[in-house]
Amino acid sequence: MTFTAQIDDLTTALRHTRSRLLAPVDPFQNQLPRDPEIFIEDTLYYVMDQWAADLRAQGIVLEEDTAWADAKSHYPRYVLRMAGGNAVQLHFTGEYPQSLFLSISKGFRNGQQFSDARHLQIELPITTDANALLASLLDGLKSANV
């Protein structure tokens, strides 16, 4: 399965997640927590868990890489196992509360060359609104050039 086809599958599942979770925005949730762990637990993990459920329905497994530990970054890393057995890394990076990026990368061996790696990075807003985060993920994947 090509990297472009994998991104298309991610986008399809994300559309289902967004339509399922679409809810009115609570104006009292606009304030960001001071502790990045609260943002990650309340918003980021929630969005990723919901997306993982929709991917699972397509036979794709998205799971957090619990072995990943970075003392400087609070953001999680995920491994996406596609139906064909290919693995893709999803890694959140950035400096809380200034920036948040999702890097999607795939590295694999090619008999003709050493590496045929692919990479995609999406800038995301830091917000407690799960719908805004899902919309940004969807827009980023739709406009990706891979």
PDB file of C-alpha atoms in Angstrom:
ATOM      1  CA  MET A   1       0.000   0.000   0.000  1.00  0.00           C
ATOM      2  CA  THR A   2       1.461   3.366  -0.973  1.00  0.00           C
ATOM      3  CA  PHE A   3       1.959   6.185   1.515  1.00  0.00           C
ATOM      4  CA  THR A   4      -0.624   8.264  -0.373  1.00  0.00           C
ATOM      5  CA  ALA A   5      -3.198   5.466  -0.069  1.00  0.00           C
ATOM      6  CA  GLN A   6      -2.442   5.216   3.642  1.00  0.00           C
ATOM      7  CA  ILE A   7      -3.007   8.956   4.094  1.00  0.00           C
ATOM      8  CA  ASP A   8      -6.304   8.590   2.194  1.00  0.00           C
ATOM      9  CA  ASP A   9      -7.395   5.818   4.584  1.00  0.00           C
ATOM     10  CA  LEU A  10      -6.487   8.008   7.560  1.00  0.00           C
ATOM     11  CA  THR A  11      -8.506  10.869   6.100  1.00  0.00           C
ATOM     12  CA  THR A  12     -11.562   8.668   5.525  1.00  0.00           C
ATOM     13  CA  ALA A  13     -11.548   7.406   9.109  1.00  0.00           C
ATOM     14  CA  LEU A  14     -10.999  10.926  10.418  1.00  0.00           C
ATOM     15  CA  ARG A  15     -14.080  12.148   8.528  1.00  0.00           C
ATOM     16  CA  HIS A  16     -16.155   9.496  10.312  1.00  0.00           C
ATOM     17  CA  THR A  17     -14.663  10.478  13.660  1.00  0.00           C
ATOM     18  CA  ARG A  18     -15.386  14.157  13.108  1.00  0.00           C
ATOM     19  CA  SER A  19     -18.984  13.586  12.021  1.00  0.00           C
ATOM     20  CA  ARG A  20     -19.577  11.298  14.995  1.00  0.00           C
ATOM     21  CA  LEU A  21     -18.127  13.740  17.539  1.00  0.00           C
ATOM     22  CA  LEU A  22     -19.474  16.969  16.072  1.00  0.00           C
ATOM     23  CA  ALA A  23     -20.937  18.857  19.007  1.00  0.00           C
ATOM     24  CA  PRO A  24     -21.506  22.467  20.016  1.00  0.00           C
ATOM     25  CA  VAL A  25     -18.483  24.262  21.402  1.00  0.00           C
ATOM     26  CA  ASP A  26     -18.528  25.041  25.106  1.00  0.00           C
ATOM     27  CA  PRO A  27     -17.395  28.697  25.431  1.00  0.00           C
ATOM     28  CA  PHE A  28     -16.034  27.977  28.908  1.00  0.00           C
ATOM     29  CA  GLN A  29     -13.492  25.497  27.533  1.00  0.00           C
ATOM     30  CA  ASN A  30     -11.488  28.066  25.604  1.00  0.00           C
ATOM     31  CA  GLN A  31      -8.933  28.541  28.349  1.00  0.00           C
ATOM     32  CA  LEU A  32      -5.883  26.322  27.991  1.00  0.00           C
ATOM     33  CA  PRO A  33      -4.693  24.450  31.060  1.00  0.00           C
ATOM     34  CA  ARG A  34      -1.292  25.464  32.415  1.00  0.00           C
ATOM     35  CA  ASP A  35      -0.192  21.853  32.711  1.00  0.00           C
ATOM     36  CA  PRO A  36       0.446  20.213  29.309  1.00  0.00           C
ATOM     37  CA  GLU A  37      -0.440  16.797  30.740  1.00  0.00           C
ATOM     38  CA  ILE A  38      -4.020  17.995  31.321  1.00  0.00           C
ATOM     39  CA  PHE A  39      -4.315  19.115  27.682  1.00  0.00           C
ATOM     40  CA  ILE A  40      -2.917  15.786  26.509  1.00  0.00           C
ATOM     41  CA  GLU A  41      -5.190  13.713  28.763  1.00  0.00           C
ATOM     42  CA  ASP A  42      -8.397  15.702  28.196  1.00  0.00           C
ATOM     43  CA  THR A  43      -8.156  16.620  24.526  1.00  0.00           C
ATOM     44  CA  LEU A  44      -5.384  14.902  22.592  1.00  0.00           C
ATOM     45  CA  TYR A  45      -5.917  11.384  23.967  1.00  0.00           C
ATOM     46  CA  TYR A  46      -9.683  11.762  23.555  1.00  0.00           C
ATOM     47  CA  VAL A  47      -9.346  12.700  19.878  1.00  0.00           C
ATOM     48  CA  MET A  48      -6.827   9.944  19.194  1.00  0.00           C
ATOM     49  CA  ASP A  49      -8.911   7.300  21.001  1.00  0.00           C
ATOM     50  CA  GLN A  50     -11.977   8.208  18.947  1.00  0.00           C
ATOM     51  CA  TRP A  51      -9.962   8.200  15.711  1.00  0.00           C
ATOM     52  CA  ALA A  52      -8.443   4.817  16.663  1.00  0.00           C
ATOM     53  CA  ALA A  53     -11.940   3.367  17.112  1.00  0.00           C
ATOM     54  CA  ASP A  54     -12.943   4.431  13.598  1.00  0.00           C
ATOM     55  CA  LEU A  55      -9.673   3.147  12.130  1.00  0.00           C
ATOM     56  CA  ARG A  56     -10.206  -0.188  13.900  1.00  0.00           C
ATOM     57  CA  ALA A  57     -13.515  -0.531  12.038  1.00  0.00           C
ATOM     58  CA  GLN A  58     -11.470  -0.402   8.793  1.00  0.00           C
ATOM     59  CA  GLY A  59      -9.016  -3.041  10.008  1.00  0.00           C
ATOM     60  CA  ILE A  60      -6.310  -0.513  10.877  1.00  0.00           C
ATOM     61  CA  VAL A  61      -4.698  -0.453  14.315  1.00  0.00           C
ATOM     62  CA  LEU A  62      -3.641   2.859  15.884  1.00  0.00           C
ATOM     63  CA  GLU A  63      -1.972   2.500  19.260  1.00  0.00           C
ATOM     64  CA  GLU A  64       0.154   4.686  21.480  1.00  0.00           C
ATOM     65  CA  ASP A  65       3.836   3.797  21.588  1.00  0.00           C
ATOM     66  CA  THR A  66       4.157   3.439  25.364  1.00  0.00           C
ATOM     67  CA  ALA A  67       7.885   2.699  25.070  1.00  0.00           C
ATOM     68  CA  TRP A  68       8.371   6.235  23.758  1.00  0.00           C
ATOM     69  CA  ALA A  69       9.703   8.610  26.387  1.00  0.00           C
ATOM     70  CA  ASP A  70      11.085  12.070  25.807  1.00  0.00           C
ATOM     71  CA  ALA A  71      11.961  14.176  28.826  1.00  0.00           C
ATOM     72  CA  LYS A  72      11.580  17.435  26.872  1.00  0.00           C
ATOM     73  CA  SER A  73       8.325  16.709  25.064  1.00  0.00           C
ATOM     74  CA  HIS A  74       5.027  15.859  26.714  1.00  0.00           C
ATOM     75  CA  TYR A  75       3.400  14.861  23.443  1.00  0.00           C
ATOM     76  CA  PRO A  76       2.715  11.195  22.614  1.00  0.00           C
ATOM     77  CA  ARG A  77       3.816   9.035  19.725  1.00  0.00           C
ATOM     78  CA  TYR A  78       1.619   6.479  17.969  1.00  0.00           C
ATOM     79  CA  VAL A  79       2.181   3.497  15.704  1.00  0.00           C
ATOM     80  CA  LEU A  80      -0.325   2.913  12.943  1.00  0.00           C
ATOM     81  CA  ARG A  81      -0.462  -0.616  11.555  1.00  0.00           C
ATOM     82  CA  MET A  82      -2.201  -0.681   8.203  1.00  0.00           C
ATOM     83  CA  ALA A  83      -4.263  -3.609   6.931  1.00  0.00           C
ATOM     84  CA  GLY A  84      -1.377  -4.730   4.687  1.00  0.00           C
ATOM     85  CA  GLY A  85       1.027  -4.909   7.621  1.00  0.00           C
ATOM     86  CA  ASN A  86       2.851  -1.657   6.926  1.00  0.00           C
ATOM     87  CA  ALA A  87       3.648   0.529   9.933  1.00  0.00           C
ATOM     88  CA  VAL A  88       3.444   4.314  10.012  1.00  0.00           C
ATOM     89  CA  GLN A  89       4.646   6.553  12.863  1.00  0.00           C
ATOM     90  CA  LEU A  90       2.459   9.406  14.137  1.00  0.00           C
ATOM     91  CA  HIS A  91       4.417  11.695  16.407  1.00  0.00           C
ATOM     92  CA  PHE A  92       3.157  14.854  18.067  1.00  0.00           C
ATOM     93  CA  THR A  93       5.796  17.532  18.574  1.00  0.00           C
ATOM     94  CA  GLY A  94       5.956  21.180  19.579  1.00  0.00           C
ATOM     95  CA  GLU A  95       6.316  23.435  22.583  1.00  0.00           C
ATOM     96  CA  TYR A  96       3.238  23.650  24.783  1.00  0.00           C
ATOM     97  CA  PRO A  97       1.333  26.036  24.668  1.00  0.00           C
ATOM     98  CA  GLN A  98       2.924  27.711  21.624  1.00  0.00           C
ATOM     99  CA  SER A  99       2.892  24.991  18.975  1.00  0.00           C
ATOM    100  CA  LEU A 100       1.620  21.540  18.101  1.00  0.00           C
ATOM    101  CA  PHE A 101       2.562  19.485  15.045  1.00  0.00           C
ATOM    102  CA  LEU A 102       1.672  15.987  13.916  1.00  0.00           C
ATOM    103  CA  SER A 103       4.400  14.245  11.942  1.00  0.00           C
ATOM    104  CA  ILE A 104       3.399  11.177   9.968  1.00  0.00           C
ATOM    105  CA  SER A 105       6.326   9.180   8.659  1.00  0.00           C
ATOM    106  CA  LYS A 106       6.988   5.885   6.995  1.00  0.00           C
ATOM    107  CA  GLY A 107      10.356   4.346   6.329  1.00  0.00           C
ATOM    108  CA  PHE A 108      10.828   1.150   4.396  1.00  0.00           C
ATOM    109  CA  ARG A 109      13.513  -0.673   2.461  1.00  0.00           C
ATOM    110  CA  ASN A 110      13.559  -0.744  -1.283  1.00  0.00           C
ATOM    111  CA  GLY A 111      15.705  -3.252  -3.164  1.00  0.00           C
ATOM    112  CA  GLN A 112      16.831  -0.563  -5.606  1.00  0.00           C
ATOM    113  CA  GLN A 113      17.913   1.976  -3.004  1.00  0.00           C
ATOM    114  CA  PHE A 114      18.702   2.275   0.684  1.00  0.00           C
ATOM    115  CA  SER A 115      15.557   4.042   1.800  1.00  0.00           C
ATOM    116  CA  ASP A 116      12.298   5.220   0.358  1.00  0.00           C
ATOM    117  CA  ALA A 117      11.034   7.115   3.387  1.00  0.00           C
ATOM    118  CA  ARG A 118       8.018   9.414   3.354  1.00  0.00           C
ATOM    119  CA  HIS A 119       7.149  12.217   5.746  1.00  0.00           C
ATOM    120  CA  LEU A 120       4.252  14.589   6.279  1.00  0.00           C
ATOM    121  CA  GLN A 121       3.876  17.288   8.927  1.00  0.00           C
ATOM    122  CA  ILE A 122       0.642  19.052   9.894  1.00  0.00           C
ATOM    123  CA  GLU A 123       0.452  22.148  12.082  1.00  0.00           C
ATOM    124  CA  LEU A 124      -2.392  21.923  14.596  1.00  0.00           C
ATOM    125  CA  PRO A 125      -3.967  24.443  16.958  1.00  0.00           C
ATOM    126  CA  ILE A 126      -3.567  23.975  20.681  1.00  0.00           C
ATOM    127  CA  THR A 127      -7.174  24.065  21.794  1.00  0.00           C
ATOM    128  CA  THR A 128      -9.388  22.234  24.252  1.00  0.00           C
ATOM    129  CA  ASP A 129     -12.063  21.988  21.550  1.00  0.00           C
ATOM    130  CA  ALA A 130     -11.852  18.445  20.156  1.00  0.00           C
ATOM    131  CA  ASN A 131     -13.905  19.469  17.105  1.00  0.00           C
ATOM    132  CA  ALA A 132     -11.414  22.194  16.157  1.00  0.00           C
ATOM    133  CA  LEU A 133      -8.537  19.756  16.558  1.00  0.00           C
ATOM    134  CA  LEU A 134     -10.311  17.150  14.404  1.00  0.00           C
ATOM    135  CA  ALA A 135     -11.115  19.762  11.748  1.00  0.00           C
ATOM    136  CA  SER A 136      -7.462  20.840  11.632  1.00  0.00           C
ATOM    137  CA  LEU A 137      -6.305  17.233  11.335  1.00  0.00           C
ATOM    138  CA  LEU A 138      -8.765  16.605   8.522  1.00  0.00           C
ATOM    139  CA  ASP A 139      -7.852  19.809   6.664  1.00  0.00           C
ATOM    140  CA  GLY A 140      -4.150  19.040   7.067  1.00  0.00           C
ATOM    141  CA  LEU A 141      -4.515  15.529   5.682  1.00  0.00           C
ATOM    142  CA  LYS A 142      -6.742  16.671   2.799  1.00  0.00           C
ATOM    143  CA  SER A 143      -4.281  19.361   1.724  1.00  0.00           C
ATOM    144  CA  ALA A 144      -1.196  17.175   2.135  1.00  0.00           C
ATOM    145  CA  ASN A 145       1.111  16.735  -0.824  1.00  0.00           C
ATOM    146  CA  VAL A 146       2.716  13.316  -0.597  1.00  0.00           C
TER     147      VAL A 146
END
